Amino acid sequence: VGWNVVTGYLNSAARNLTNGQDQPEHDERYAICEEYMDVVYKLWNSSWRSDAVKLDRKTAVYTDPELVREINHKGKYFTVPGPHICQPSPQRTPVIMQAGTSTAGRAFAARHAEAIFVSTHSPAGVKDSVADVRAQMVKNGRDPAGLKVLAKFCPILGRTQEEADAKYRDLAQYGDYEGALALFGGWTGVDMAPYGEDEELRYVKSNAIQGYIKNLIRTAPDVNGGKWTKKTLAQHIMGEFVLTL
Amino acid sequence: MWLSTAKAGPRSDWCLTPLLKCVCPRDRHKSLIHTFTVHLADHVSGSGHQSPGLWKHPDDRSSDFNSVKHWINLAQQLEKGKFHGMFIADVLGGYDVYGDTLSHAAKSGAQWPVNEPLSLVPAMAAATESLGFGCTISTSYEQPYHLARRLSTVDHLTGGR
């Protein structure tokens, strides 16, 4: 099994899971996550020897206690003595995946990820962040060729261009504008409700929006001539801008 | 091992932590990751995921997500179509930032409602031979001891897929 390691981004999750508190800030979440990985690696890889389970009916030994040990992890966020409660599984550590291109996210990927998710309209849009992760992997003593890059795309298939176009139009008519903006609000923490439909977002007084739009212009330069409005944003999320291949 | 066609080999015994603290342990076994293109199908254990509103399409079946048969059919179809793996995204709360309300997400079915993804994996693994599985899981709300156990269990039940 594979694990896409995330730290969460929704305060609605935090409020329900941490007795009403909002989530810790972004870099703190990654610091917690870093120690978290340390703990799970110890449990998976350092607690049981592969031959610890004997299942020996003659000697009446199920697990040899000498071959299972505690991890005695004591850190800033977690204290976990162990041992791990499961015997080693086929992979021990699941495939580690990561998504997100923040500075902390890229540093995390360079230490842990075997595969990263990227979202872009063209390879050029993610070239820099992939190169950065690979360069950091080298610094961490990892082989950068070991990293898989998983690019998101949603193909609409048809035997002919016309058939594909018709399928696309059929699907697109069901897209939900308010739902798209609801998703954007969750991903970014930015409420688009106060903004006008055709207001160009590059110029609004919000660092979060400006940063996000700057990123969109970089990863999807072909959309609406670089003019991003609330409407463009919703349409983009609903998948109304497609490339014909 | 869903990024690979090879069976997972034996892992080094309890020797990794002091050497590879905070670095991916599998780098020692990098032969497991092959250099072919990986085809993953992306889902969420709900109806909407990132295409809010498409559940209104007359042919849509995504709203069957509460049925385990729906997932088994999907997994078998993906395997037949030569996909290497299936990825299930997740969130632990509703999208309530826009307009300071959950109403838009609820009404449009934008990742709401959403079930827990790891529970689906053993059922799909039992109904397929080679399809691999990946899930989003947050490190912010669950103790590492507990999550390590959940993932070990599913890795056992899927035979490392």
Short mmCIF file of C-alpha atoms in Angstrom, two decimals:
data_model
loop_
_atom_site.label_atom_id
_atom_site.label_comp_id
_atom_site.label_asym_id
_atom_site.label_seq_id
_atom_site.Cartn_x
_atom_site.Cartn_y
_atom_site.Cartn_z
CA VAL A 1 0.00 0.00 0.00
CA GLY A 2 1.10 3.58 -0.58
CA TRP A 3 0.75 6.54 1.76
CA ASN A 4 0.34 10.11 0.58
CA VAL A 5 1.66 11.95 3.63
CA VAL A 6 -0.22 15.17 4.34
CA THR A 7 -0.50 17.49 7.29
CA GLY A 8 -4.00 18.71 6.48
CA TYR A 9 -5.22 22.12 5.41
CA LEU A 10 -8.79 22.38 6.66
CA ASN A 11 -9.54 24.12 9.94
CA SER A 12 -12.88 22.30 9.86
CA ALA A 13 -10.90 19.07 10.35
CA ALA A 14 -8.75 20.51 13.13
CA ARG A 15 -11.75 21.89 15.02
CA ASN A 16 -13.30 18.44 15.16
CA LEU A 17 -10.14 16.47 15.89
CA THR A 18 -8.30 18.70 18.33
CA ASN A 19 -11.11 19.72 20.67
CA GLY A 20 -12.08 22.88 18.88
CA GLN A 21 -8.65 24.34 18.14
CA ASP A 22 -7.55 25.54 14.72
CA GLN A 23 -4.68 23.66 13.09
CA PRO A 24 -1.07 24.54 13.96
CA GLU A 25 0.53 26.86 11.37
CA HIS A 26 1.97 25.35 8.21
CA ASP A 27 5.67 24.98 9.10
CA GLU A 28 4.85 23.70 12.58
CA ARG A 29 2.64 21.02 11.00
CA TYR A 30 5.61 19.92 8.90
CA ALA A 31 7.91 19.87 11.97
CA ILE A 32 5.42 17.55 13.70
CA CYS A 33 5.20 15.49 10.52
CA GLU A 34 8.98 15.13 10.36
CA GLU A 35 9.15 13.62 13.84
CA TYR A 36 6.09 11.52 13.03
CA MET A 37 7.98 9.91 10.13
CA ASP A 38 10.88 9.17 12.43
CA VAL A 39 8.53 7.30 14.79
CA VAL A 40 6.77 5.25 12.11
CA TYR A 41 10.07 4.32 10.40
CA LYS A 42 11.38 3.06 13.74
CA LEU A 43 8.22 1.03 14.33
CA TRP A 44 8.21 -0.46 10.85
CA ASN A 45 11.91 -1.05 10.34
CA SER A 46 13.65 -1.23 13.68
CA SER A 47 11.36 -3.06 16.03
CA TRP A 48 10.98 -6.57 14.62
CA ARG A 49 13.53 -8.82 12.99
CA SER A 50 12.16 -10.51 9.88
CA ASP A 51 12.50 -13.95 11.51
CA ALA A 52 10.94 -12.97 14.84
CA VAL A 53 7.73 -14.91 14.28
CA LYS A 54 8.62 -18.58 14.77
CA LEU A 55 5.21 -20.26 14.82
CA ASP A 56 7.01 -23.29 16.19
CA ARG A 57 4.56 -25.85 17.54
CA LYS A 58 7.26 -28.14 18.91
CA THR A 59 9.00 -25.54 21.04
CA ALA A 60 5.76 -23.66 21.68
CA VAL A 61 7.17 -20.34 20.52
CA TYR A 62 4.94 -18.02 18.55
CA THR A 63 7.16 -14.93 18.54
CA ASP A 64 10.73 -15.04 19.83
CA PRO A 65 10.77 -12.16 22.33
CA GLU A 66 14.51 -11.75 21.83
CA LEU A 67 13.87 -10.67 18.24
CA VAL A 68 11.39 -7.92 19.03
CA ARG A 69 12.58 -4.73 20.63
CA GLU A 70 11.33 -1.40 21.86
CA ILE A 71 12.08 1.76 19.91
CA ASN A 72 12.06 4.10 22.92
CA HIS A 73 11.33 7.19 20.90
CA LYS A 74 11.37 10.38 22.98
CA GLY A 75 10.97 13.57 20.97
CA LYS A 76 9.47 17.03 21.09
CA TYR A 77 6.01 15.91 19.97
CA PHE A 78 5.88 12.15 20.51
CA THR A 79 6.92 9.64 23.14
CA VAL A 80 6.53 6.09 21.85
CA PRO A 81 8.32 3.25 23.60
CA GLY A 82 7.12 0.50 21.25
CA PRO A 83 7.59 -2.21 20.24
CA HIS A 84 5.50 -2.13 17.06
CA ILE A 85 2.29 -4.10 17.56
CA CYS A 86 2.38 -5.81 14.12
CA GLN A 87 4.92 -8.24 12.73
CA PRO A 88 6.78 -6.96 9.63
CA SER A 89 4.52 -6.66 6.57
CA PRO A 90 5.71 -7.36 3.00
CA GLN A 91 6.83 -3.77 2.43
CA ARG A 92 7.40 -2.80 6.07
CA THR A 93 7.30 0.89 5.06
CA PRO A 94 4.53 1.72 2.58
CA VAL A 95 5.41 3.65 -0.58
CA ILE A 96 5.77 7.25 0.58
CA MET A 97 4.09 9.88 -1.57
CA GLN A 98 3.88 13.65 -1.25
CA ALA A 99 1.86 16.40 -2.88
CA GLY A 100 2.36 20.15 -2.63
CA THR A 101 5.16 22.48 -3.61
CA SER A 102 5.60 24.75 -0.59
CA THR A 103 9.17 25.15 0.71
CA ALA A 104 8.43 22.84 3.65
CA GLY A 105 6.63 20.41 1.34
CA ARG A 106 9.55 20.20 -1.07
CA ALA A 107 12.02 19.68 1.77
CA PHE A 108 9.80 16.90 3.10
CA ALA A 109 9.59 15.27 -0.33
CA ALA A 110 13.37 15.41 -0.72
CA ARG A 111 13.78 13.51 2.55
CA HIS A 112 10.97 10.99 2.30
CA ALA A 113 9.02 10.80 -0.95
CA GLU A 114 9.32 8.03 -3.51
CA ALA A 115 6.67 9.69 -5.65
CA ILE A 116 5.31 13.24 -5.77
CA PHE A 117 2.08 14.53 -7.23
CA VAL A 118 2.23 17.63 -9.41
CA SER A 119 -0.51 19.66 -11.01
CA THR A 120 0.30 21.68 -14.08
CA HIS A 121 -0.71 22.49 -17.64
CA SER A 122 2.77 21.79 -18.99
CA PRO A 123 6.07 20.22 -17.83
CA ALA A 124 7.63 23.72 -17.80
CA GLY A 125 5.19 24.75 -15.06
CA VAL A 126 6.63 22.32 -12.52
CA LYS A 127 10.20 22.09 -13.85
CA ASP A 128 11.65 24.29 -11.12
CA SER A 129 9.98 22.61 -8.17
CA VAL A 130 10.82 19.09 -9.42
CA ALA A 131 14.44 20.16 -10.03
CA ASP A 132 14.56 21.63 -6.52
CA VAL A 133 13.27 18.41 -4.92
CA ARG A 134 15.82 16.37 -6.88
CA ALA A 135 18.68 18.73 -5.94
CA GLN A 136 17.70 18.49 -2.27
CA MET A 137 17.56 14.69 -2.57
CA VAL A 138 21.21 14.70 -3.66
CA LYS A 139 22.09 16.81 -0.61
CA ASN A 140 20.27 14.25 1.55
CA GLY A 141 22.33 11.44 0.03
CA ARG A 142 19.44 10.07 -2.04
CA ASP A 143 19.43 9.10 -5.69
CA PRO A 144 17.23 11.68 -7.47
CA ALA A 145 16.41 9.16 -10.20
CA GLY A 146 14.48 7.20 -7.56
CA LEU A 147 11.74 9.83 -7.46
CA LYS A 148 8.62 9.33 -9.56
CA VAL A 149 6.66 12.41 -10.61
CA LEU A 150 2.95 11.80 -10.94
CA ALA A 151 1.29 14.44 -13.10
CA LYS A 152 -2.43 14.84 -12.79
CA PHE A 153 -4.48 14.84 -15.97
CA CYS A 154 -8.02 13.99 -16.87
CA PRO A 155 -8.37 12.60 -20.39
CA ILE A 156 -11.62 12.76 -22.32
CA LEU A 157 -11.36 9.98 -24.88
CA GLY A 158 -13.14 9.54 -28.20
CA ARG A 159 -12.57 7.71 -31.46
CA THR A 160 -12.61 11.08 -33.17
CA GLN A 161 -12.05 14.66 -32.08
CA GLU A 162 -15.77 15.34 -32.54
CA GLU A 163 -16.73 12.44 -30.30
CA ALA A 164 -14.30 13.58 -27.59
CA ASP A 165 -15.52 17.17 -27.86
CA ALA A 166 -19.13 16.06 -27.55
CA LYS A 167 -18.33 13.95 -24.49
CA TYR A 168 -16.50 16.85 -22.94
CA ARG A 169 -19.39 19.28 -23.54
CA ASP A 170 -21.81 16.73 -22.12
CA LEU A 171 -19.75 16.42 -18.91
CA ALA A 172 -18.90 20.10 -18.58
CA GLN A 173 -22.54 21.21 -18.45
CA TYR A 174 -22.86 19.58 -15.02
CA GLY A 175 -19.94 21.43 -13.38
CA ASP A 176 -20.93 23.36 -10.26
CA TYR A 177 -19.66 26.94 -9.95
CA GLU A 178 -20.29 27.36 -6.22
CA GLY A 179 -18.85 23.91 -5.54
CA ALA A 180 -15.67 24.86 -7.38
CA LEU A 181 -15.24 27.99 -5.26
CA ALA A 182 -15.97 25.95 -2.13
CA LEU A 183 -13.06 23.67 -3.05
CA PHE A 184 -10.79 26.64 -3.69
CA GLY A 185 -11.70 28.08 -0.27
CA GLY A 186 -10.72 24.85 1.45
CA TRP A 187 -7.46 24.41 -0.45
CA THR A 188 -6.25 27.97 0.10
CA GLY A 189 -8.13 29.22 3.14
CA VAL A 190 -9.27 32.14 0.97
CA ASP A 191 -12.95 33.09 0.82
CA MET A 192 -13.78 34.30 -2.70
CA ALA A 193 -17.32 35.35 -1.76
CA PRO A 194 -16.47 39.06 -1.34
CA TYR A 195 -14.95 39.43 -4.82
CA GLY A 196 -16.66 40.40 -8.07
CA GLU A 197 -16.98 37.95 -10.94
CA ASP A 198 -14.66 39.82 -13.28
CA GLU A 199 -12.29 41.45 -10.81
CA GLU A 200 -8.72 40.65 -11.82
CA LEU A 201 -7.33 38.75 -8.85
CA ARG A 202 -3.72 39.65 -9.47
CA TYR A 203 -4.45 43.10 -8.04
CA VAL A 204 -6.66 42.36 -5.00
CA LYS A 205 -5.34 43.21 -1.55
CA SER A 206 -4.63 39.71 -0.31
CA ASN A 207 -1.17 38.18 -0.23
CA ALA A 208 -2.65 34.70 -0.20
CA ILE A 209 -4.66 35.32 -3.38
CA GLN A 210 -1.81 37.10 -5.14
CA GLY A 211 0.54 34.23 -4.33
CA TYR A 212 -1.92 31.65 -5.51
CA ILE A 213 -2.70 33.52 -8.74
CA LYS A 214 1.01 34.05 -9.44
CA ASN A 215 1.45 30.30 -9.14
CA LEU A 216 -1.51 29.64 -11.45
CA ILE A 217 -0.15 32.01 -14.09
CA ARG A 218 3.14 30.10 -13.92
CA THR A 219 1.68 26.57 -14.05
CA ALA A 220 -1.18 27.39 -16.45
CA PRO A 221 0.01 30.32 -18.59
CA ASP A 222 -2.40 29.50 -21.41
CA VAL A 223 -5.57 30.19 -19.43
CA ASN A 224 -7.57 33.29 -20.38
CA GLY A 225 -4.45 35.15 -21.50
CA GLY A 226 -3.13 35.23 -17.94
CA LYS A 227 -6.16 37.20 -16.74
CA TRP A 228 -7.48 35.41 -13.67
CA THR A 229 -10.83 36.45 -12.24
CA LYS A 230 -13.11 34.69 -9.78
CA LYS A 231 -15.03 33.35 -12.77
CA THR A 232 -11.82 32.12 -14.47
CA LEU A 233 -10.82 30.42 -11.26
CA ALA A 234 -14.13 28.58 -10.89
CA GLN A 235 -14.08 27.56 -14.55
CA HIS A 236 -10.50 26.34 -14.21
CA ILE A 237 -11.46 24.15 -11.23
CA MET A 238 -14.50 22.84 -13.11
CA GLY A 239 -12.13 21.80 -15.89
CA GLU A 240 -13.37 24.17 -18.55
CA PHE A 241 -9.90 24.80 -19.92
CA VAL A 242 -8.72 21.78 -21.80
CA LEU A 243 -5.84 21.00 -24.06
CA THR A 244 -6.55 19.17 -27.28
CA LEU A 245 -3.97 16.51 -27.99
CA MET B 1 4.17 -2.82 -3.90
CA TRP B 2 2.17 -0.82 -6.28
CA LEU B 3 4.89 1.16 -8.04
CA SER B 4 6.60 -1.99 -9.10
CA THR B 5 6.08 -5.18 -11.01
CA ALA B 6 8.59 -6.92 -8.77
CA LYS B 7 7.71 -8.63 -5.53
CA ALA B 8 8.98 -6.79 -2.49
CA GLY B 9 12.22 -8.44 -1.41
CA PRO B 10 13.34 -9.11 2.13
CA ARG B 11 14.10 -5.94 4.05
CA SER B 12 17.11 -5.34 6.24
CA ASP B 13 16.42 -6.15 9.83
CA TRP B 14 16.01 -3.44 12.43
CA CYS B 15 19.16 -1.71 11.38
CA LEU B 16 17.82 1.23 9.44
CA THR B 17 16.87 3.80 12.00
CA PRO B 18 20.27 4.95 13.28
CA LEU B 19 21.64 5.15 9.76
CA LEU B 20 18.75 6.61 7.87
CA LYS B 21 17.02 8.79 10.38
CA CYS B 22 14.58 11.08 8.60
CA VAL B 23 15.35 9.76 5.14
CA CYS B 24 13.17 7.39 3.20
CA PRO B 25 14.21 3.86 4.31
CA ARG B 26 13.54 2.24 0.95
CA ASP B 27 16.40 4.05 -0.76
CA ARG B 28 18.47 1.01 0.10
CA HIS B 29 16.07 -1.00 -1.99
CA LYS B 30 15.69 1.41 -4.82
CA SER B 31 15.55 -1.38 -7.35
CA LEU B 32 11.94 -1.73 -6.27
CA ILE B 33 11.04 1.48 -8.04
CA HIS B 34 11.14 0.94 -11.76
CA THR B 35 11.33 3.58 -14.40
CA PHE B 36 8.16 2.97 -16.30
CA THR B 37 5.29 5.37 -16.43
CA VAL B 38 2.94 4.87 -13.55
CA HIS B 39 -0.76 5.07 -14.31
CA LEU B 40 -2.85 5.91 -11.33
CA ALA B 41 -6.55 6.49 -11.11
CA ASP B 42 -7.47 9.22 -8.66
CA HIS B 43 -10.58 9.05 -6.50
CA VAL B 44 -12.08 10.12 -3.23
CA SER B 45 -14.31 7.94 -1.08
CA GLY B 46 -17.26 10.13 -1.87
CA SER B 47 -19.12 11.34 -4.90
CA GLY B 48 -17.60 14.66 -5.87
CA HIS B 49 -13.83 14.81 -5.46
CA GLN B 50 -12.51 17.62 -7.65
CA SER B 51 -15.35 17.62 -10.15
CA PRO B 52 -18.20 19.14 -8.18
CA GLY B 53 -21.58 18.70 -9.84
CA LEU B 54 -20.77 15.76 -12.13
CA TRP B 55 -22.92 13.47 -9.99
CA LYS B 56 -25.87 15.09 -11.80
CA HIS B 57 -24.91 13.33 -15.05
CA PRO B 58 -27.51 10.61 -15.81
CA ASP B 59 -24.79 7.96 -16.22
CA ASP B 60 -22.97 8.88 -13.02
CA ARG B 61 -22.31 6.03 -10.58
CA SER B 62 -20.00 7.84 -8.17
CA SER B 63 -22.85 8.24 -5.67
CA ASP B 64 -22.71 4.44 -5.17
CA PHE B 65 -19.54 5.02 -3.14
CA ASN B 66 -21.13 3.66 0.05
CA SER B 67 -21.31 0.21 -1.51
CA VAL B 68 -18.22 -2.01 -1.39
CA LYS B 69 -19.34 -3.56 -4.69
CA HIS B 70 -18.92 -0.20 -6.38
CA TRP B 71 -15.24 -0.15 -5.37
CA ILE B 72 -14.64 -3.76 -6.32
CA ASN B 73 -16.10 -3.13 -9.79
CA LEU B 74 -13.99 -0.01 -10.17
CA ALA B 75 -10.79 -1.80 -9.11
CA GLN B 76 -11.44 -4.71 -11.48
CA GLN B 77 -12.14 -2.33 -14.33
CA LEU B 78 -8.90 -0.44 -13.67
CA GLU B 79 -6.89 -3.65 -13.55
CA LYS B 80 -8.46 -4.80 -16.82
CA GLY B 81 -7.49 -1.42 -18.28
CA LYS B 82 -3.83 -1.97 -17.28
CA PHE B 83 -3.68 0.67 -14.59
CA HIS B 84 -0.85 0.17 -12.11
CA GLY B 85 -2.56 1.67 -9.16
CA MET B 86 -5.43 3.52 -7.70
CA PHE B 87 -5.12 6.51 -5.46
CA ILE B 88 -7.77 7.64 -3.01
CA ALA B 89 -7.53 11.20 -1.73
CA ASP B 90 -8.98 12.24 1.61
CA VAL B 91 -9.97 15.14 3.82
CA LEU B 92 -11.09 15.11 7.44
CA GLY B 93 -13.46 18.04 7.33
CA GLY B 94 -15.82 19.98 5.11
CA TYR B 95 -15.02 22.86 2.75
CA ASP B 96 -16.57 25.67 4.73
CA VAL B 97 -14.36 28.67 3.90
CA TYR B 98 -16.26 30.00 0.86
CA GLY B 99 -18.95 32.35 2.15
CA ASP B 100 -18.12 31.06 5.66
CA THR B 101 -20.53 28.16 5.26
CA LEU B 102 -20.55 24.46 4.44
CA SER B 103 -23.72 24.93 2.37
CA HIS B 104 -22.02 25.31 -1.05
CA ALA B 105 -19.96 22.14 -0.59
CA ALA B 106 -22.90 20.20 0.80
CA LYS B 107 -25.29 21.25 -1.95
CA SER B 108 -22.87 20.68 -4.82
CA GLY B 109 -21.39 17.47 -3.39
CA ALA B 110 -17.87 18.97 -3.30
CA GLN B 111 -16.01 16.28 -1.33
CA TRP B 112 -19.00 16.00 0.94
CA PRO B 113 -19.96 13.52 2.28
CA VAL B 114 -16.66 11.66 2.37
CA ASN B 115 -15.82 8.23 3.80
CA GLU B 116 -12.52 6.91 5.13
CA PRO B 117 -10.39 5.50 2.26
CA LEU B 118 -8.09 2.86 3.78
CA SER B 119 -11.08 0.67 4.68
CA LEU B 120 -11.79 0.12 0.98
CA VAL B 121 -8.36 -1.21 0.10
CA PRO B 122 -8.47 -4.81 1.43
CA ALA B 123 -11.78 -5.47 -0.35
CA MET B 124 -10.41 -4.18 -3.66
CA ALA B 125 -7.14 -6.08 -3.20
CA ALA B 126 -9.07 -9.32 -2.64
CA ALA B 127 -10.87 -8.82 -5.94
CA THR B 128 -7.76 -7.99 -8.03
CA GLU B 129 -4.32 -9.48 -8.68
CA SER B 130 -1.86 -6.68 -9.33
CA LEU B 131 -3.50 -3.30 -8.81
CA GLY B 132 -1.73 -1.21 -6.16
CA PHE B 133 -3.35 1.23 -3.79
CA GLY B 134 -2.44 4.56 -2.24
CA CYS B 135 -4.32 6.68 0.27
CA THR B 136 -3.99 10.15 1.70
CA ILE B 137 -3.54 10.07 5.47
CA SER B 138 -2.75 13.07 7.66
CA THR B 139 -0.05 13.07 10.32
CA SER B 140 -1.83 15.79 12.29
CA TYR B 141 -4.69 13.92 13.94
CA GLU B 142 -3.63 10.36 14.62
CA GLN B 143 -0.85 9.00 16.81
CA PRO B 144 2.01 7.47 14.80
CA TYR B 145 1.77 4.20 16.74
CA HIS B 146 -1.85 3.85 15.66
CA LEU B 147 -1.26 4.75 12.01
CA ALA B 148 1.79 2.47 11.77
CA ARG B 149 -0.48 -0.34 12.87
CA ARG B 150 -3.25 0.52 10.41
CA LEU B 151 -0.83 0.64 7.50
CA SER B 152 1.00 -2.55 8.55
CA THR B 153 -2.35 -4.31 8.72
CA VAL B 154 -3.40 -3.22 5.23
CA ASP B 155 0.06 -4.01 3.85
CA HIS B 156 -0.34 -7.56 5.25
CA LEU B 157 -3.88 -7.95 3.94
CA THR B 158 -2.96 -6.74 0.44
CA GLY B 159 0.28 -8.73 0.27
CA GLY B 160 2.29 -5.51 -0.05
CA ARG B 161 0.11 -3.89 -2.68
#
